[in-house]
């Protein structure tokens, strides 16, 4: 079973900021949190990774509170092309630290 | 090309047949992963190679599934006596090592009729 829980779907409009929160209550001390994006008919694509506090790159920001039991992916000013499935992953310590995908969050950006 | 390449992109076969799916990882990546994805679900881990050896094959659903990576580069996923339930997208990913960022191919859509 995936170790993360995230909303099944979200809707937004172009130009808005989108925040997707993921819970990972059993995250281990050394685990990083990684987010992937997947478009139809493509494999997932790495977006961002973080351990604590805040990480920002050209695509997104990742906010991680002090207890690290959740994380929030923030997409600034989304466009139609951001419509995709977003996966939050932490290593599965019961499966050799493999990255186990859950169902992800289906983000629909509307005009 | 610099990305992960998977062939064929689509494979249609009949129940009971044997199929091979190929993955060409990014050059220099020592880790290679196979995942399977059904419609509307996230990718499901199948097997992980570190170099030539299968470091973790705990995700293979049964003994009809087998994968090899004889020279530590290209990998082949082999499915014997295919069943309709095997229909899915089979994704391959590579990385510089375990725990490193995964780079996925576009997958092979397998349809078992």
mmCIF file of C-alpha atoms in Angstrom:
data_model
loop_
_atom_site.group_PDB
_atom_site.id
_atom_site.type_symbol
_atom_site.label_atom_id
_atom_site.label_comp_id
_atom_site.label_asym_id
_atom_site.label_seq_id
_atom_site.Cartn_x
_atom_site.Cartn_y
_atom_site.Cartn_z
ATOM 1 C CA UNK A 1 0.000 0.000 0.000
ATOM 2 C CA UNK A 2 1.130 3.525 -0.716
ATOM 3 C CA UNK A 3 2.328 5.445 2.304
ATOM 4 C CA UNK A 4 0.802 8.710 1.168
ATOM 5 C CA UNK A 5 -2.692 10.158 1.038
ATOM 6 C CA UNK A 6 -3.692 12.959 -1.297
ATOM 7 C CA UNK A 7 -6.961 14.265 -2.765
ATOM 8 C CA UNK A 8 -8.275 12.270 -5.697
ATOM 9 C CA UNK A 9 -8.993 15.330 -7.807
ATOM 10 C CA UNK A 10 -8.902 19.122 -7.853
ATOM 11 C CA UNK A 11 -10.231 21.767 -10.203
ATOM 12 C CA UNK A 12 -8.712 25.178 -10.800
ATOM 13 C CA UNK A 13 -8.741 28.023 -13.296
ATOM 14 C CA UNK A 14 -5.978 29.481 -15.378
ATOM 15 C CA UNK A 15 -3.835 31.973 -13.522
ATOM 16 C CA UNK A 16 -4.686 30.673 -10.057
ATOM 17 C CA UNK A 17 -2.256 29.200 -7.558
ATOM 18 C CA UNK A 18 -2.888 25.535 -6.841
ATOM 19 C CA UNK A 19 -1.875 23.817 -3.630
ATOM 20 C CA UNK A 20 -2.002 20.034 -3.371
ATOM 21 C CA UNK A 21 -1.454 18.606 0.091
ATOM 22 C CA UNK A 22 -0.199 15.106 0.755
ATOM 23 C CA UNK A 23 -0.116 13.340 4.108
ATOM 24 C CA UNK A 24 2.645 10.890 4.968
ATOM 25 C CA UNK A 25 2.209 10.201 8.661
ATOM 26 C CA UNK A 26 4.732 7.367 8.809
ATOM 27 C CA UNK A 27 7.580 9.108 7.038
ATOM 28 C CA UNK A 28 10.976 7.910 8.260
ATOM 29 C CA UNK A 29 13.669 10.217 9.574
ATOM 30 C CA UNK A 30 15.829 10.016 6.479
ATOM 31 C CA UNK A 31 13.080 9.976 3.846
ATOM 32 C CA UNK A 32 12.784 12.649 1.210
ATOM 33 C CA UNK A 33 9.425 13.620 -0.298
ATOM 34 C CA UNK A 34 9.204 13.590 -4.070
ATOM 35 C CA UNK A 35 6.503 14.809 -6.429
ATOM 36 C CA UNK A 36 5.936 13.621 -9.976
ATOM 37 C CA UNK A 37 3.619 14.875 -12.732
ATOM 38 C CA UNK A 38 2.029 12.657 -15.354
ATOM 39 C CA UNK A 39 0.313 13.654 -18.583
ATOM 40 C CA UNK A 40 -1.868 11.211 -20.547
ATOM 41 C CA UNK A 41 0.118 8.690 -22.590
ATOM 42 C CA UNK A 42 3.386 9.669 -20.923
ATOM 43 C CA UNK A 43 5.421 8.372 -18.033
ATOM 44 C CA UNK A 44 5.611 10.381 -14.801
ATOM 45 C CA UNK A 45 8.032 13.293 -14.739
ATOM 46 C CA UNK A 46 9.978 14.510 -11.692
ATOM 47 C CA UNK A 47 8.834 17.910 -10.433
ATOM 48 C CA UNK A 48 10.455 18.565 -7.083
ATOM 49 C CA UNK A 49 11.962 16.917 -4.036
ATOM 50 C CA UNK A 50 12.440 18.118 -0.497
ATOM 51 C CA UNK A 51 13.299 17.111 3.047
ATOM 52 C CA UNK A 52 12.094 19.984 5.208
ATOM 53 C CA UNK A 53 10.903 23.610 5.182
ATOM 54 C CA UNK A 54 10.670 24.948 1.642
ATOM 55 C CA UNK A 55 12.111 24.056 -1.725
ATOM 56 C CA UNK A 56 11.515 26.069 -4.880
ATOM 57 C CA UNK A 57 12.449 25.477 -8.487
ATOM 58 C CA UNK A 58 11.344 26.881 -11.823
ATOM 59 C CA UNK A 59 8.209 24.751 -11.844
ATOM 60 C CA UNK A 60 6.868 24.588 -8.284
ATOM 61 C CA UNK A 61 7.420 25.064 -4.585
ATOM 62 C CA UNK A 62 7.259 22.399 -1.930
ATOM 63 C CA UNK A 63 6.349 23.260 1.637
ATOM 64 C CA UNK A 64 7.113 20.796 4.418
ATOM 65 C CA UNK A 65 6.163 21.563 8.038
ATOM 66 C CA UNK A 66 8.446 20.786 10.933
ATOM 67 C CA UNK A 67 6.811 17.451 11.770
ATOM 68 C CA UNK A 68 7.168 16.351 8.094
ATOM 69 C CA UNK A 69 3.911 14.401 8.271
ATOM 70 C CA UNK A 70 2.557 16.278 5.299
ATOM 71 C CA UNK A 71 3.758 18.327 2.380
ATOM 72 C CA UNK A 72 2.163 20.790 -0.001
ATOM 73 C CA UNK A 73 2.995 21.163 -3.657
ATOM 74 C CA UNK A 74 2.336 24.700 -4.835
ATOM 75 C CA UNK A 75 1.936 25.495 -8.525
ATOM 76 C CA UNK A 76 1.915 29.255 -9.176
ATOM 77 C CA UNK A 77 -0.393 30.703 -11.826
ATOM 78 C CA UNK A 78 -1.429 27.437 -13.461
ATOM 79 C CA UNK A 79 -2.180 27.154 -17.157
ATOM 80 C CA UNK A 80 -4.236 24.645 -19.134
ATOM 81 C CA UNK A 81 -1.059 22.659 -19.759
ATOM 82 C CA UNK A 82 -0.731 21.955 -16.044
ATOM 83 C CA UNK A 83 -3.728 19.622 -16.279
ATOM 84 C CA UNK A 84 -2.209 16.321 -15.195
ATOM 85 C CA UNK A 85 -2.004 13.788 -12.389
ATOM 86 C CA UNK A 86 0.326 14.720 -9.544
ATOM 87 C CA UNK A 87 1.867 12.033 -7.353
ATOM 88 C CA UNK A 88 3.413 12.476 -3.922
ATOM 89 C CA UNK A 89 5.923 9.769 -2.996
ATOM 90 C CA UNK A 90 8.022 8.730 -0.057
ATOM 91 C CA UNK A 91 10.173 5.580 0.041
ATOM 92 C CA UNK A 92 8.294 2.488 1.156
ATOM 93 C CA UNK A 93 10.402 1.183 4.016
ATOM 94 C CA UNK A 94 8.455 -2.092 3.929
ATOM 95 C CA UNK A 95 9.338 -2.595 0.273
ATOM 96 C CA UNK A 96 13.070 -2.057 0.113
ATOM 97 C CA UNK A 97 12.612 1.702 -0.055
ATOM 98 C CA UNK A 98 11.003 1.467 -3.468
ATOM 99 C CA UNK A 99 9.058 4.495 -4.582
ATOM 100 C CA UNK A 100 5.434 3.402 -4.362
ATOM 101 C CA UNK A 101 2.883 5.434 -6.265
ATOM 102 C CA UNK A 102 -0.579 5.999 -4.890
ATOM 103 C CA UNK A 103 -3.516 7.104 -6.989
ATOM 104 C CA UNK A 104 -2.305 10.678 -7.306
ATOM 105 C CA UNK A 105 -4.316 13.893 -7.593
ATOM 106 C CA UNK A 106 -5.983 14.656 -10.915
ATOM 107 C CA UNK A 107 -5.716 18.386 -11.464
ATOM 108 C CA UNK A 108 -8.042 19.902 -14.038
ATOM 109 C CA UNK A 109 -7.249 23.467 -15.046
ATOM 110 C CA UNK A 110 -10.149 25.231 -16.719
ATOM 111 C CA UNK A 111 -10.059 28.345 -18.919
ATOM 112 C CA UNK B 1 17.978 10.670 -27.801
ATOM 113 C CA UNK B 2 18.740 11.348 -24.174
ATOM 114 C CA UNK B 3 15.604 9.866 -22.641
ATOM 115 C CA UNK B 4 14.356 6.401 -21.720
ATOM 116 C CA UNK B 5 13.140 4.562 -24.780
ATOM 117 C CA UNK B 6 10.536 1.809 -24.699
ATOM 118 C CA UNK B 7 9.538 -0.426 -27.582
ATOM 119 C CA UNK B 8 7.068 -1.213 -28.889
ATOM 120 C CA UNK B 9 4.812 1.668 -27.938
ATOM 121 C CA UNK B 10 1.802 -0.576 -28.464
ATOM 122 C CA UNK B 11 1.503 -4.344 -28.408
ATOM 123 C CA UNK B 12 -1.646 -6.312 -29.125
ATOM 124 C CA UNK B 13 -1.547 -10.020 -28.452
ATOM 125 C CA UNK B 14 -3.860 -12.930 -27.886
ATOM 126 C CA UNK B 15 -4.498 -14.644 -24.598
ATOM 127 C CA UNK B 16 -1.888 -17.330 -23.977
ATOM 128 C CA UNK B 17 0.832 -15.785 -26.129
ATOM 129 C CA UNK B 18 4.331 -14.732 -25.052
ATOM 130 C CA UNK B 19 5.437 -11.100 -25.227
ATOM 131 C CA UNK B 20 8.657 -9.190 -24.711
ATOM 132 C CA UNK B 21 8.813 -5.516 -23.855
ATOM 133 C CA UNK B 22 12.067 -3.626 -24.241
ATOM 134 C CA UNK B 23 13.512 -0.724 -22.264
ATOM 135 C CA UNK B 24 16.560 1.306 -23.261
ATOM 136 C CA UNK B 25 17.565 3.431 -20.246
ATOM 137 C CA UNK B 26 19.508 6.659 -20.161
ATOM 138 C CA UNK B 27 23.156 5.949 -20.788
ATOM 139 C CA UNK B 28 25.103 5.580 -17.561
ATOM 140 C CA UNK B 29 22.102 4.999 -15.344
ATOM 141 C CA UNK B 30 22.797 1.964 -13.192
ATOM 142 C CA UNK B 31 19.302 1.600 -11.746
ATOM 143 C CA UNK B 32 16.370 0.436 -13.855
ATOM 144 C CA UNK B 33 12.766 -0.056 -12.791
ATOM 145 C CA UNK B 34 9.685 -1.612 -14.319
ATOM 146 C CA UNK B 35 6.225 -0.430 -13.323
ATOM 147 C CA UNK B 36 2.768 -1.379 -14.531
ATOM 148 C CA UNK B 37 -0.074 1.113 -14.749
ATOM 149 C CA UNK B 38 -3.757 0.332 -15.183
ATOM 150 C CA UNK B 39 -6.233 2.927 -16.340
ATOM 151 C CA UNK B 40 -6.970 5.504 -13.673
ATOM 152 C CA UNK B 41 -4.400 4.180 -11.221
ATOM 153 C CA UNK B 42 -0.878 5.065 -10.247
ATOM 154 C CA UNK B 43 2.110 3.053 -11.455
ATOM 155 C CA UNK B 44 2.612 -0.252 -9.631
ATOM 156 C CA UNK B 45 6.200 -1.345 -8.931
ATOM 157 C CA UNK B 46 7.268 -4.620 -10.546
ATOM 158 C CA UNK B 47 11.047 -5.017 -10.416
ATOM 159 C CA UNK B 48 14.241 -3.050 -9.811
ATOM 160 C CA UNK B 49 17.683 -3.711 -11.286
ATOM 161 C CA UNK B 50 20.953 -2.367 -9.966
ATOM 162 C CA UNK B 51 23.393 -3.090 -12.763
ATOM 163 C CA UNK B 52 22.774 -6.536 -14.185
ATOM 164 C CA UNK B 53 21.105 -8.036 -11.149
ATOM 165 C CA UNK B 54 17.508 -7.871 -10.032
ATOM 166 C CA UNK B 55 17.858 -6.195 -6.644
ATOM 167 C CA UNK B 56 14.134 -6.388 -5.888
ATOM 168 C CA UNK B 57 11.563 -8.401 -7.830
ATOM 169 C CA UNK B 58 8.926 -8.387 -5.119
ATOM 170 C CA UNK B 59 6.415 -6.605 -7.338
ATOM 171 C CA UNK B 60 6.249 -9.250 -10.048
ATOM 172 C CA UNK B 61 2.697 -10.609 -9.772
ATOM 173 C CA UNK B 62 3.504 -14.259 -10.540
ATOM 174 C CA UNK B 63 6.002 -16.534 -12.258
ATOM 175 C CA UNK B 64 4.662 -15.691 -15.714
ATOM 176 C CA UNK B 65 6.550 -12.418 -15.430
ATOM 177 C CA UNK B 66 10.316 -12.263 -15.777
ATOM 178 C CA UNK B 67 12.800 -9.515 -16.565
ATOM 179 C CA UNK B 68 16.450 -9.467 -17.535
ATOM 180 C CA UNK B 69 19.185 -6.897 -17.931
ATOM 181 C CA UNK B 70 22.158 -8.980 -19.093
ATOM 182 C CA UNK B 71 24.658 -6.200 -19.779
ATOM 183 C CA UNK B 72 23.460 -3.658 -17.264
ATOM 184 C CA UNK B 73 21.854 -1.450 -19.871
ATOM 185 C CA UNK B 74 18.882 -2.592 -21.963
ATOM 186 C CA UNK B 75 16.216 -4.551 -20.106
ATOM 187 C CA UNK B 76 13.511 -6.868 -21.368
ATOM 188 C CA UNK B 77 10.298 -7.654 -19.518
ATOM 189 C CA UNK B 78 8.958 -11.045 -20.543
ATOM 190 C CA UNK B 79 5.407 -12.226 -19.984
ATOM 191 C CA UNK B 80 4.454 -15.833 -20.644
ATOM 192 C CA UNK B 81 0.949 -17.173 -21.265
ATOM 193 C CA UNK B 82 -0.538 -13.706 -21.277
ATOM 194 C CA UNK B 83 -3.923 -13.146 -19.696
ATOM 195 C CA UNK B 84 -6.487 -10.413 -20.317
ATOM 196 C CA UNK B 85 -5.706 -9.047 -16.856
ATOM 197 C CA UNK B 86 -2.156 -8.323 -17.976
ATOM 198 C CA UNK B 87 -3.461 -5.524 -20.195
ATOM 199 C CA UNK B 88 -1.932 -2.280 -18.951
ATOM 200 C CA UNK B 89 0.762 0.271 -19.685
ATOM 201 C CA UNK B 90 4.181 -1.051 -18.771
ATOM 202 C CA UNK B 91 6.524 1.752 -17.752
ATOM 203 C CA UNK B 92 10.278 1.653 -17.495
ATOM 204 C CA UNK B 93 12.357 4.151 -15.543
ATOM 205 C CA UNK B 94 16.044 4.613 -14.936
ATOM 206 C CA UNK B 95 18.074 6.584 -12.438
ATOM 207 C CA UNK B 96 21.662 7.188 -11.451
ATOM 208 C CA UNK B 97 21.124 5.020 -8.402
ATOM 209 C CA UNK B 98 18.519 3.916 -5.921
ATOM 210 C CA UNK B 99 16.796 6.875 -4.346
ATOM 211 C CA UNK B 100 17.780 9.182 -7.175
ATOM 212 C CA UNK B 101 15.336 10.940 -9.473
ATOM 213 C CA UNK B 102 13.494 8.566 -11.806
ATOM 214 C CA UNK B 103 13.315 9.206 -15.537
ATOM 215 C CA UNK B 104 10.408 7.390 -17.161
ATOM 216 C CA UNK B 105 9.822 6.266 -20.702
ATOM 217 C CA UNK B 106 6.465 6.720 -22.399
ATOM 218 C CA UNK B 107 5.533 3.119 -21.766
ATOM 219 C CA UNK B 108 4.284 0.160 -23.763
ATOM 220 C CA UNK B 109 0.516 -0.213 -23.975
ATOM 221 C CA UNK B 110 -0.120 -3.967 -23.831
ATOM 222 C CA UNK B 111 -3.526 -5.231 -24.883
ATOM 223 C CA UNK B 112 -4.331 -8.907 -24.433
ATOM 224 C CA UNK B 113 -7.390 -9.953 -26.401
#
